[in-house]
Tab-separated table of C-alpha atoms in Angstrom:
chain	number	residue	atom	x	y	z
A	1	UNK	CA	108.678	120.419	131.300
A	2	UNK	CA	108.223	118.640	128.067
A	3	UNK	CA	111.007	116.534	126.285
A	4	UNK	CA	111.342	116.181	122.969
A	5	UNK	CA	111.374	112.870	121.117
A	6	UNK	CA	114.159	113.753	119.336
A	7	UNK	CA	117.047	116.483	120.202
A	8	UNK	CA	119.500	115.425	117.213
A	9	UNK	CA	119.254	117.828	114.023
A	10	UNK	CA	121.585	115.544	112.593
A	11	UNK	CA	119.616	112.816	112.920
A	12	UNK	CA	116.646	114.620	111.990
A	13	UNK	CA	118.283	114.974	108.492
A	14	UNK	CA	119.477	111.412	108.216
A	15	UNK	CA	115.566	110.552	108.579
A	16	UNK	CA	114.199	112.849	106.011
A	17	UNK	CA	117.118	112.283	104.048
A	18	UNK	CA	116.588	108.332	103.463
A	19	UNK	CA	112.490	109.176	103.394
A	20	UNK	CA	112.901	111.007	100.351
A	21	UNK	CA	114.909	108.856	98.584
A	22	UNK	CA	113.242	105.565	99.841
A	23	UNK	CA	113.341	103.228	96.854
A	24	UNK	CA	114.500	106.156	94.103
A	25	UNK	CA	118.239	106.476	94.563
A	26	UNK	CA	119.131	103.153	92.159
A	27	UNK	CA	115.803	104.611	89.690
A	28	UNK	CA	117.454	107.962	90.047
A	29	UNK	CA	121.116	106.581	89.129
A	30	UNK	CA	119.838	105.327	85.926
A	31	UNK	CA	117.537	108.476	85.017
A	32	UNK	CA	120.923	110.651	85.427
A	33	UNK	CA	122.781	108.569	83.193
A	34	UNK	CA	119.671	109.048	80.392
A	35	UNK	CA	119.821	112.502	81.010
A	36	UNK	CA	124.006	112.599	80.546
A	37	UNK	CA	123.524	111.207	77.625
A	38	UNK	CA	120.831	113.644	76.372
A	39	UNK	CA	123.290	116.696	77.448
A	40	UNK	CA	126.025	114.676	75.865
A	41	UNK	CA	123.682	114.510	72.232
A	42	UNK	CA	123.109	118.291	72.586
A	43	UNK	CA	126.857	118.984	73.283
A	44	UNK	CA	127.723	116.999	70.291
A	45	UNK	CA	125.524	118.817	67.833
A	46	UNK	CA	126.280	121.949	68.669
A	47	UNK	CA	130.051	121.283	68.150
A	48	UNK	CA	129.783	120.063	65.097
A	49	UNK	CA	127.975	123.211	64.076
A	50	UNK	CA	129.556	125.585	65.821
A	51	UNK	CA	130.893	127.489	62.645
A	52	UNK	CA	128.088	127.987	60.807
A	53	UNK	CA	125.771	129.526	63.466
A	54	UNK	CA	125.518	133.636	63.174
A	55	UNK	CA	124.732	134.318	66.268
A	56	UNK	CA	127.493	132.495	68.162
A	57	UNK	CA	127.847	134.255	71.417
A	58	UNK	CA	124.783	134.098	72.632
A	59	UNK	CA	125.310	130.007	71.492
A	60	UNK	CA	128.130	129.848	73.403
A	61	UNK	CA	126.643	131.890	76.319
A	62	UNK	CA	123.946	129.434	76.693
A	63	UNK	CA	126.053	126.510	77.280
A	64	UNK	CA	128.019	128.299	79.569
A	65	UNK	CA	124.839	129.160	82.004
A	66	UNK	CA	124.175	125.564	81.610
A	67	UNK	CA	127.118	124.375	82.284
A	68	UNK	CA	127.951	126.595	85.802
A	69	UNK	CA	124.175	125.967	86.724
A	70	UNK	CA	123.787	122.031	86.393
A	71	UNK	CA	127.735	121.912	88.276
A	72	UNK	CA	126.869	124.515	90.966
A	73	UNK	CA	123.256	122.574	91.418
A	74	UNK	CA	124.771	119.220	91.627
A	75	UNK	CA	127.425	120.485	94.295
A	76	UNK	CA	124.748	121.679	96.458
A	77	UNK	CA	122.185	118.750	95.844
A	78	UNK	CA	125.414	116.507	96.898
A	79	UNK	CA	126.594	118.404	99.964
A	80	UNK	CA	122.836	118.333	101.071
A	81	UNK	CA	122.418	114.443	100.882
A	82	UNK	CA	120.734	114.247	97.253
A	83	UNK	CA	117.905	116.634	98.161
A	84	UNK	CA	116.682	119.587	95.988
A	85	UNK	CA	114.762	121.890	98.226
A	86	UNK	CA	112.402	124.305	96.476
A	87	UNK	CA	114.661	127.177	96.747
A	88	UNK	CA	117.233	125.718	95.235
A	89	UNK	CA	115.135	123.941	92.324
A	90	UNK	CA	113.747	127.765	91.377
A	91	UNK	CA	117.345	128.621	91.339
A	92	UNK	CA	117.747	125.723	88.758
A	93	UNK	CA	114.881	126.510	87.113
A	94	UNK	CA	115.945	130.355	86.561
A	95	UNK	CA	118.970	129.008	84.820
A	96	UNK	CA	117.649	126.706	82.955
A	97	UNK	CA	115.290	129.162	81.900
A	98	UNK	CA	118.144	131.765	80.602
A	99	UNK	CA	119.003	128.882	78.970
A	100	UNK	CA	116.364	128.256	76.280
A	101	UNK	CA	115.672	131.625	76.269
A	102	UNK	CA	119.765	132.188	74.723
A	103	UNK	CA	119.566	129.498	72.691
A	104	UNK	CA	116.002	130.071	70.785
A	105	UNK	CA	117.175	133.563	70.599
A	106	UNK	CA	120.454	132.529	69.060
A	107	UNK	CA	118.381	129.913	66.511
A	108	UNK	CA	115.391	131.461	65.614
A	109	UNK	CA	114.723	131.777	61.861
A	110	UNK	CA	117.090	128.978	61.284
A	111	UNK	CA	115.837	126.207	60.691
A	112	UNK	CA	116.255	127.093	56.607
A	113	UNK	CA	120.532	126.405	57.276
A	114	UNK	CA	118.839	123.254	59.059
A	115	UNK	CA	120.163	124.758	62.753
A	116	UNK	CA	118.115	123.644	65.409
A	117	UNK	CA	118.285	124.234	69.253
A	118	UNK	CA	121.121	122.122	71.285
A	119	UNK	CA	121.186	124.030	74.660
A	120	UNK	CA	117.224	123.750	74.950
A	121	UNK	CA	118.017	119.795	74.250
A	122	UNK	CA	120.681	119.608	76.830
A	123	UNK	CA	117.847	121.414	79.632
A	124	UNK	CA	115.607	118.489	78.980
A	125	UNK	CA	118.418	115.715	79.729
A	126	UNK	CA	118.682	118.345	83.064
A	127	UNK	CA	114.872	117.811	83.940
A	128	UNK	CA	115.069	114.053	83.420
A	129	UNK	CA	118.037	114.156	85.788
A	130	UNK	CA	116.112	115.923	88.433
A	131	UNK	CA	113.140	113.436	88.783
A	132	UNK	CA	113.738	111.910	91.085
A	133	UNK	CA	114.725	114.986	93.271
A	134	UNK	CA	111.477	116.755	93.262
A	135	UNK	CA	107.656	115.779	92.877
A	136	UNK	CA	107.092	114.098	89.239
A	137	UNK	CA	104.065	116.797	88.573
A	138	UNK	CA	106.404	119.956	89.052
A	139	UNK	CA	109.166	118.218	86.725
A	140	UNK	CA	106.292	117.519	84.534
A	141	UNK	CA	105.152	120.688	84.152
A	142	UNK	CA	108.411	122.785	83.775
A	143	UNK	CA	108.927	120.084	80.951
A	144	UNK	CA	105.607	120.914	79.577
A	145	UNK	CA	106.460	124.590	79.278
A	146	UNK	CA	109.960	124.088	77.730
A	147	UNK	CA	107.999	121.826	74.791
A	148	UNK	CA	105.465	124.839	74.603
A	149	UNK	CA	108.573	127.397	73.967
A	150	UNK	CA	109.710	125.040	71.692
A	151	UNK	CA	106.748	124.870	69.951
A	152	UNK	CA	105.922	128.866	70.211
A	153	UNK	CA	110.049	129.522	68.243
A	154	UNK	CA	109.066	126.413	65.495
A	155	UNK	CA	105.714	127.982	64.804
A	156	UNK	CA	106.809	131.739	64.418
A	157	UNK	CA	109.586	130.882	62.334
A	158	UNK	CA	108.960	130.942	58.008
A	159	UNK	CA	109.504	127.547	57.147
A	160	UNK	CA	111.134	127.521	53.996
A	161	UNK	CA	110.849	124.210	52.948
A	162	UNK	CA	108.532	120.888	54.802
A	163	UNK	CA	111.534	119.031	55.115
A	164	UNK	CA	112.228	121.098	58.167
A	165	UNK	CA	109.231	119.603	60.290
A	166	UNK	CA	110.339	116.423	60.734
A	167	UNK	CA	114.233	117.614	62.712
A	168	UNK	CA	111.997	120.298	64.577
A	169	UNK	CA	109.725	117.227	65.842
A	170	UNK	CA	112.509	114.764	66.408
A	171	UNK	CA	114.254	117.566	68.515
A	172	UNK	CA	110.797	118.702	70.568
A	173	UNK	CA	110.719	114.556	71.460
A	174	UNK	CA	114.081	114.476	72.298
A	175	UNK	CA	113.926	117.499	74.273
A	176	UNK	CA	110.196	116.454	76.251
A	177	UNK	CA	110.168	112.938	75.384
A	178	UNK	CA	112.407	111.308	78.037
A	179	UNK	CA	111.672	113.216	80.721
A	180	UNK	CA	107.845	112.933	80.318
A	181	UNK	CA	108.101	109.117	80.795
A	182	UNK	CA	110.545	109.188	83.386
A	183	UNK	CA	107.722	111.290	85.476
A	184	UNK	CA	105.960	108.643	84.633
A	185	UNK	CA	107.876	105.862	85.445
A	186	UNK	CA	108.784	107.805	88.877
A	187	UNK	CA	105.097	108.702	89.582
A	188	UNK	CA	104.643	105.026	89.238
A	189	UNK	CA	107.081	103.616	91.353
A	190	UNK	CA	106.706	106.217	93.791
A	191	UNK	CA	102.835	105.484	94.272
A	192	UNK	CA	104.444	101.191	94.019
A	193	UNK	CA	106.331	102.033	96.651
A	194	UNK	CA	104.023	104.221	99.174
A	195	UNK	CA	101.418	101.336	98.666
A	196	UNK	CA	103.683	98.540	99.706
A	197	UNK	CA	104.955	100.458	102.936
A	198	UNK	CA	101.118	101.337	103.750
A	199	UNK	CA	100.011	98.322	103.212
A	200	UNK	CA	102.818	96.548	105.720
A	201	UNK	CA	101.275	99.614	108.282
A	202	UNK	CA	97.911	98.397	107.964
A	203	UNK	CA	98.579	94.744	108.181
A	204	UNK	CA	100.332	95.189	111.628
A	205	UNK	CA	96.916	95.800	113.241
A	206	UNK	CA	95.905	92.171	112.128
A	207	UNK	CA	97.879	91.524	115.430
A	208	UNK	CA	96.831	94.177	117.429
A	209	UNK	CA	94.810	94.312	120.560
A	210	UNK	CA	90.933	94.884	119.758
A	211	UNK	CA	90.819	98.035	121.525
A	212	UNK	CA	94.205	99.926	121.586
A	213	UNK	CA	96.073	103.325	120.363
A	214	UNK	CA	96.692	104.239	116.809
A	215	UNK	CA	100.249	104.787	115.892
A	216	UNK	CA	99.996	108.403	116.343
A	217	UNK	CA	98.428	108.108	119.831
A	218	UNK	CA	101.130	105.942	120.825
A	219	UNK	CA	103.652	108.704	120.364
A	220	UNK	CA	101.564	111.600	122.167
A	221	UNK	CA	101.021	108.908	125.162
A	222	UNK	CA	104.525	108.471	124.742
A	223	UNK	CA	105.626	112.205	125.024
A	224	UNK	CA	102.774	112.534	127.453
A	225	UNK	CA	104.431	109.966	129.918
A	226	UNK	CA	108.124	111.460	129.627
A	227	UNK	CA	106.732	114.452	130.784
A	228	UNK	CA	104.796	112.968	133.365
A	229	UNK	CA	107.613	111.367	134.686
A	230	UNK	CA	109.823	114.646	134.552
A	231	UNK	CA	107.482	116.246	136.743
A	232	UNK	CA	107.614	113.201	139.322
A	233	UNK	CA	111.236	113.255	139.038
A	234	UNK	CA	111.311	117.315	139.773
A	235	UNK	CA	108.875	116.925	142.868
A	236	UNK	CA	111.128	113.824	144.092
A	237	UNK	CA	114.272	115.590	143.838
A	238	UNK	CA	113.117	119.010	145.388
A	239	UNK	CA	113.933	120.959	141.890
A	240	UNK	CA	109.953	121.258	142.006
A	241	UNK	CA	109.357	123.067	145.430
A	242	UNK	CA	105.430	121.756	146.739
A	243	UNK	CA	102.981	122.836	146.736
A	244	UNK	CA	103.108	123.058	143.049
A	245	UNK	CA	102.708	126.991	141.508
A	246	UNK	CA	99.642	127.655	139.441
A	247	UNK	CA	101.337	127.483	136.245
A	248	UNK	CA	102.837	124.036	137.195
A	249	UNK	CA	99.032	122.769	138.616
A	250	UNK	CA	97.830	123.744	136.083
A	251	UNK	CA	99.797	121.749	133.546
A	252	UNK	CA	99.810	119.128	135.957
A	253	UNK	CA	95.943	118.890	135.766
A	254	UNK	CA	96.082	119.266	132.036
A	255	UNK	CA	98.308	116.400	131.685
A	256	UNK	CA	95.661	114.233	133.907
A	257	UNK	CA	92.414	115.496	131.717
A	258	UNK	CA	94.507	114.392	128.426
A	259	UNK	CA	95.912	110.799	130.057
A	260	UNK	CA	92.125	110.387	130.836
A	261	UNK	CA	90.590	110.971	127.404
A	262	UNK	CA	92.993	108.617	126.306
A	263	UNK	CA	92.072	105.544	128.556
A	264	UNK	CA	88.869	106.641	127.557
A	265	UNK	CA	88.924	106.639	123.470
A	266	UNK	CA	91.107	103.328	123.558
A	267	UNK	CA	88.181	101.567	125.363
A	268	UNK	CA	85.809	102.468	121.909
A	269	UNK	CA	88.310	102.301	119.429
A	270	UNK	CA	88.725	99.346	117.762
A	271	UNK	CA	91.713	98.003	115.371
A	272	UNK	CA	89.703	98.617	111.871
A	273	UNK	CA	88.962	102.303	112.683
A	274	UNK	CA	92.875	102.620	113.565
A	275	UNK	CA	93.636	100.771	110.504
A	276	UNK	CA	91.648	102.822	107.928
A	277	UNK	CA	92.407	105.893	109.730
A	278	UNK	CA	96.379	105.566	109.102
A	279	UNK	CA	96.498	104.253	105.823
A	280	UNK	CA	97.324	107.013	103.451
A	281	UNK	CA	95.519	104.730	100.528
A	282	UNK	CA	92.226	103.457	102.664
A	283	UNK	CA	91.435	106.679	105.131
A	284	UNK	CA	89.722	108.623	102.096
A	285	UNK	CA	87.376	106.100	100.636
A	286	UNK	CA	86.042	103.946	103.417
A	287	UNK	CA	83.940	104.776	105.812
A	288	UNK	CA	83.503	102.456	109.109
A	289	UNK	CA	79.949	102.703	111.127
A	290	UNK	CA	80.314	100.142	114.668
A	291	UNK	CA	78.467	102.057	117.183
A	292	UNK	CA	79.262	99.069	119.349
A	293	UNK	CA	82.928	98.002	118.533
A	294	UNK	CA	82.199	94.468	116.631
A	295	UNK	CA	85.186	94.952	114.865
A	296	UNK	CA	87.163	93.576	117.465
A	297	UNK	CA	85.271	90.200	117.751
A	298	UNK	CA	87.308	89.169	114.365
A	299	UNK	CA	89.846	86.931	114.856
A	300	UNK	CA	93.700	87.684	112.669
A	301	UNK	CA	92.288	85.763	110.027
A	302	UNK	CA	89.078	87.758	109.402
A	303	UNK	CA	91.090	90.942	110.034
A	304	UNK	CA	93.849	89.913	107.161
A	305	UNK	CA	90.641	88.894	104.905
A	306	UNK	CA	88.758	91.948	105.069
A	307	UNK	CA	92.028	94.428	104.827
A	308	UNK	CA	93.051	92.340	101.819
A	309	UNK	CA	90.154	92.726	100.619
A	310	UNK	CA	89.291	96.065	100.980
A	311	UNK	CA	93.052	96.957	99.667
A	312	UNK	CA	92.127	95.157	97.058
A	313	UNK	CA	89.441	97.160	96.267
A	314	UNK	CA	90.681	100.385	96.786
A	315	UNK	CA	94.559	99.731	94.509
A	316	UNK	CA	92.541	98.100	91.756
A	317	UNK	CA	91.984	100.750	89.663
A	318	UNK	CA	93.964	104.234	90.717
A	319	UNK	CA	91.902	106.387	87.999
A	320	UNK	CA	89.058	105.678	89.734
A	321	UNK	CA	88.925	105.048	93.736
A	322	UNK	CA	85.525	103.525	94.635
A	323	UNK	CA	83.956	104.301	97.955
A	324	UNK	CA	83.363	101.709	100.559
A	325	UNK	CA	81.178	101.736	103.920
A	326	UNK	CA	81.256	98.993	106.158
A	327	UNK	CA	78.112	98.632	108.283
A	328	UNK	CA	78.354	96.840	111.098
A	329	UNK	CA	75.058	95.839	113.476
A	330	UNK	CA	73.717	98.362	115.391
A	331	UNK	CA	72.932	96.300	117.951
A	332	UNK	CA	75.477	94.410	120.180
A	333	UNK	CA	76.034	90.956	120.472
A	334	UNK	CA	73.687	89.309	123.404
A	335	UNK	CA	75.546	87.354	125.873
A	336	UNK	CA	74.966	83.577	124.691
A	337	UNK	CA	75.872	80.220	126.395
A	338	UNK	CA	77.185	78.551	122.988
A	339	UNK	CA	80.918	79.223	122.229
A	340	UNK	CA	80.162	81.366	119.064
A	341	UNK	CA	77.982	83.678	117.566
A	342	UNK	CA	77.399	85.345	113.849
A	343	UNK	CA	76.235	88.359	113.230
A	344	UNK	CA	75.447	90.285	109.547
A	345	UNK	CA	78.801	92.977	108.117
A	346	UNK	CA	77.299	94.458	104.742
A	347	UNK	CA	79.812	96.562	102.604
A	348	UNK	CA	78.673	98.971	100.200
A	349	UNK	CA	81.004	99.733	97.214
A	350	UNK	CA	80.009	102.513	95.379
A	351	UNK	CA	82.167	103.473	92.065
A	352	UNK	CA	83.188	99.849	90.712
A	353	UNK	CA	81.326	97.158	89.037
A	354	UNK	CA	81.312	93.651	89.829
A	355	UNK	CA	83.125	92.698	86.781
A	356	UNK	CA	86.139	94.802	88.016
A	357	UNK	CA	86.812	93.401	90.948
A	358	UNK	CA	89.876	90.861	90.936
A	359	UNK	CA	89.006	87.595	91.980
A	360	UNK	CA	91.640	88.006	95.268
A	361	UNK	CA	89.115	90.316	96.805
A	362	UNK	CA	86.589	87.487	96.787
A	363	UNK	CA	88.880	85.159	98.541
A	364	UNK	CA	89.934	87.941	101.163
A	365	UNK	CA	85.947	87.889	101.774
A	366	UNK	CA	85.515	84.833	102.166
A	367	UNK	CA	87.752	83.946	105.068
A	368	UNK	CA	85.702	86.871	106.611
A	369	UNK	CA	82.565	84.608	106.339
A	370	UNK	CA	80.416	83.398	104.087
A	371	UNK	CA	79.100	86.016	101.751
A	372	UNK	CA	76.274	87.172	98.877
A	373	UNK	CA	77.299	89.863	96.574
A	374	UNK	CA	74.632	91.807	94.907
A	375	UNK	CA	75.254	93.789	91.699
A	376	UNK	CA	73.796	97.646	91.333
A	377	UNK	CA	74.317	99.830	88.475
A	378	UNK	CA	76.822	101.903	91.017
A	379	UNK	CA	78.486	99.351	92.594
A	380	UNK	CA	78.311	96.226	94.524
A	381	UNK	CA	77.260	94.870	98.287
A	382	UNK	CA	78.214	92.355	99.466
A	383	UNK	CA	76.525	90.735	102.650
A	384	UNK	CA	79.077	88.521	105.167
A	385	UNK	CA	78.008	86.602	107.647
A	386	UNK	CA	80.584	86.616	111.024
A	387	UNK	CA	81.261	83.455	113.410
A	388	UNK	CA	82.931	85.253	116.113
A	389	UNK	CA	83.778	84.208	119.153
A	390	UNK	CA	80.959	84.266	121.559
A	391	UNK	CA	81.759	87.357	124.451
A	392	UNK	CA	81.111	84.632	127.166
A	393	UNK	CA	83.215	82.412	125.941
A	394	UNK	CA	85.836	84.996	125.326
A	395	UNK	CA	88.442	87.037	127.701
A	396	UNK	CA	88.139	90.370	127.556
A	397	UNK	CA	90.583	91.892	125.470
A	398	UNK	CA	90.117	95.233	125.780
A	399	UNK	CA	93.828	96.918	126.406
């Protein structure tokens, strides 16, 4: 019978609660108070106006569905631990939506009596509020499409006199303006933030045993043993009458074939293929080729050169994410009687030029071993030269 690693919904929540707003709530406290202050703006012009708009109602009746909306919203986002789900952010979205479509209705062909929108002003302080709530590229482009109905109403109107474009533009960048940087800024610190916790991931394998389990691995041996151990338990106690029923044999065989595989992947696995395979940032763009595991012959400070430097690499420039292929011999090392031995790691960088890497990533390779860099018109390779630890002089350390 398996167990499961965790039985507590409650806790379940707790943990994707604090993931999602790992490192935005104090960003997302000062975004809401931008965006008050943008509602606050629209509010203000739209009561000092209020008697000289014709089509009042429908003014008034666009408020009002931003009002209720935004309140009812923020209950629910608050009850539910600061987290918009999708559902509910369509919800918002609707609303918001009924919105700007009241108040462009309610303005349109006004700009002559120099009345502009104040609802549709308030609905972009709303986005900017909701940043940090939801994905910067879907805030992004619901902001997008309330500066192209903007656009669309200032366009179709008959513009009486010039001196009307420049309060249409200052309210489109008041409206857009904000919360197109604050996706920014979020997108920004978001990707800050997701780097800094990979990169602490990564560099825990600079400890690790040469050969081991990945992270992942860990926690399928992990659920692998509990249930191991629940069937042991069953047959011990008698709750598991023997000899075993087919179903039960037959899981009980399974869970031998998989413990198995296991032992036998972890004895060809070394800690660089774990550590590119887990990182979110490195797992895409390099490629690792060690037929024979030499890898594992670095020592911590190799291993924390070449991760810095391949980091380095990789974070330098986000546009454009070179690729990287480490080539290790293909031949292993020959048992020797001298206490070390070298042997030749080349890395090909394709997608960066020399000039563009930052000087760190030298340094990181050259605690690796001494190196040669070669310049192509496509990239870079650079040639290191290992002083390992000889394997006779060495205790195995395969775990």
């Amino acid at each position: 019978m398996s167990v499961p690693l965790d039985t507590n919904p409650r806790a379940g929540r707790r943990t994707e609660r604090v993931r999602s707003n790992l490192g935005t709530s104090q960003l997302g406290s000062g975004l809401a108070v931008a965006g008050a202050f943008i509602v606050a703006n629209g509010l203000w012009r739209f009561l000092t106006h209020i008697g000289d708009y014709p089509r009042l109602p429908l003014n008034v009746a666009a408020w009002a569905v931003f009002a209720v909306s935004v309140a009812v919203i923020a209950l629910i986002v608050r009850r539910r631990g600061y987290l918009l789900d999708l559902p509910v952010f369509i919800l918002l979205l609707a609303a918001l939506g009924a919105t700007v479509a009241l108040d462009l209705t309610a303005i349109w062909g006004l700009s002559g009596a120099r009345l502009y929108p104040s609802a549709s002003v308030a609905v972009g302080g709303a986005l900017l509020a909701a940043v940090t709530l939801r994905p910067a590229r879907e805030v992004a482009v619901v902001t997008g499409l309330l500066g192209l109905a903007l656009i669309a109403v200032f366009f179709s109107e008959q513009r009486p006199s010039p001196a009307t474009i420049a309060p249409q533009l200052l309210t489109l960048t008041l409206t857009v303006g904000p919360a197109f940087v604050g996706c920014a800024v979020v997108a920004s610190y978001r990707r800050m933030v997701r780097m800094a916790l990979d990169r602490v991931l990564i560099q825990s394998t600079v400890a690790a045993p040469a050969f081991g389990v990945s992270m992942l691995e860990t926690e399928e041996l992990a659920a692998l043993d509990r249930e191991v151990e629940g069937l042991f338990a069953d047959v011990s106690s008698g709750r598991e009458p023997l000899p075993l029923t087919p179903a039960r044999a037959s899981r009980a065989q399974e869970l031998a074939t998989e413990l198995r595989q296991h032992l036998v992947q972890n004895r060809s696995t070394s800690w660089l293929v774990h550590a590119i395979a887990e990182s979110e940032f490195l797992g895409d763009s390099i490629e690792v080729v060690d037929p024979h595991g030499l890898a594992a012959t670095l020592d911590q400070r190799q291993r924390d050169g070449l991760l810095s430097a391949l980091w380095l690499l990789i974070s330098a420039n986000p546009r454009q994410v070179p690729s990287v292929e480490l080539r290790f011999p293909a031949m292993p090392l020959p048992p020797v009687d001298t206490p070390t031995q070298r042997f030749p790691l080349v890395i090909v960088v394709e997608g960066v030029r020399r000039t563009a890497v930052e000087p760190g990533t030298w340094l990181g390779f050259a605690r690796v071993g001494s190196y040669v860099d070669t310049a192509r018109p496509l990239g870079i390779t650079v040639e290191i030269e290992c002083t390992v630890e000889s394997p006779a002089a060495r205790t195995p350390s395969r775990h």
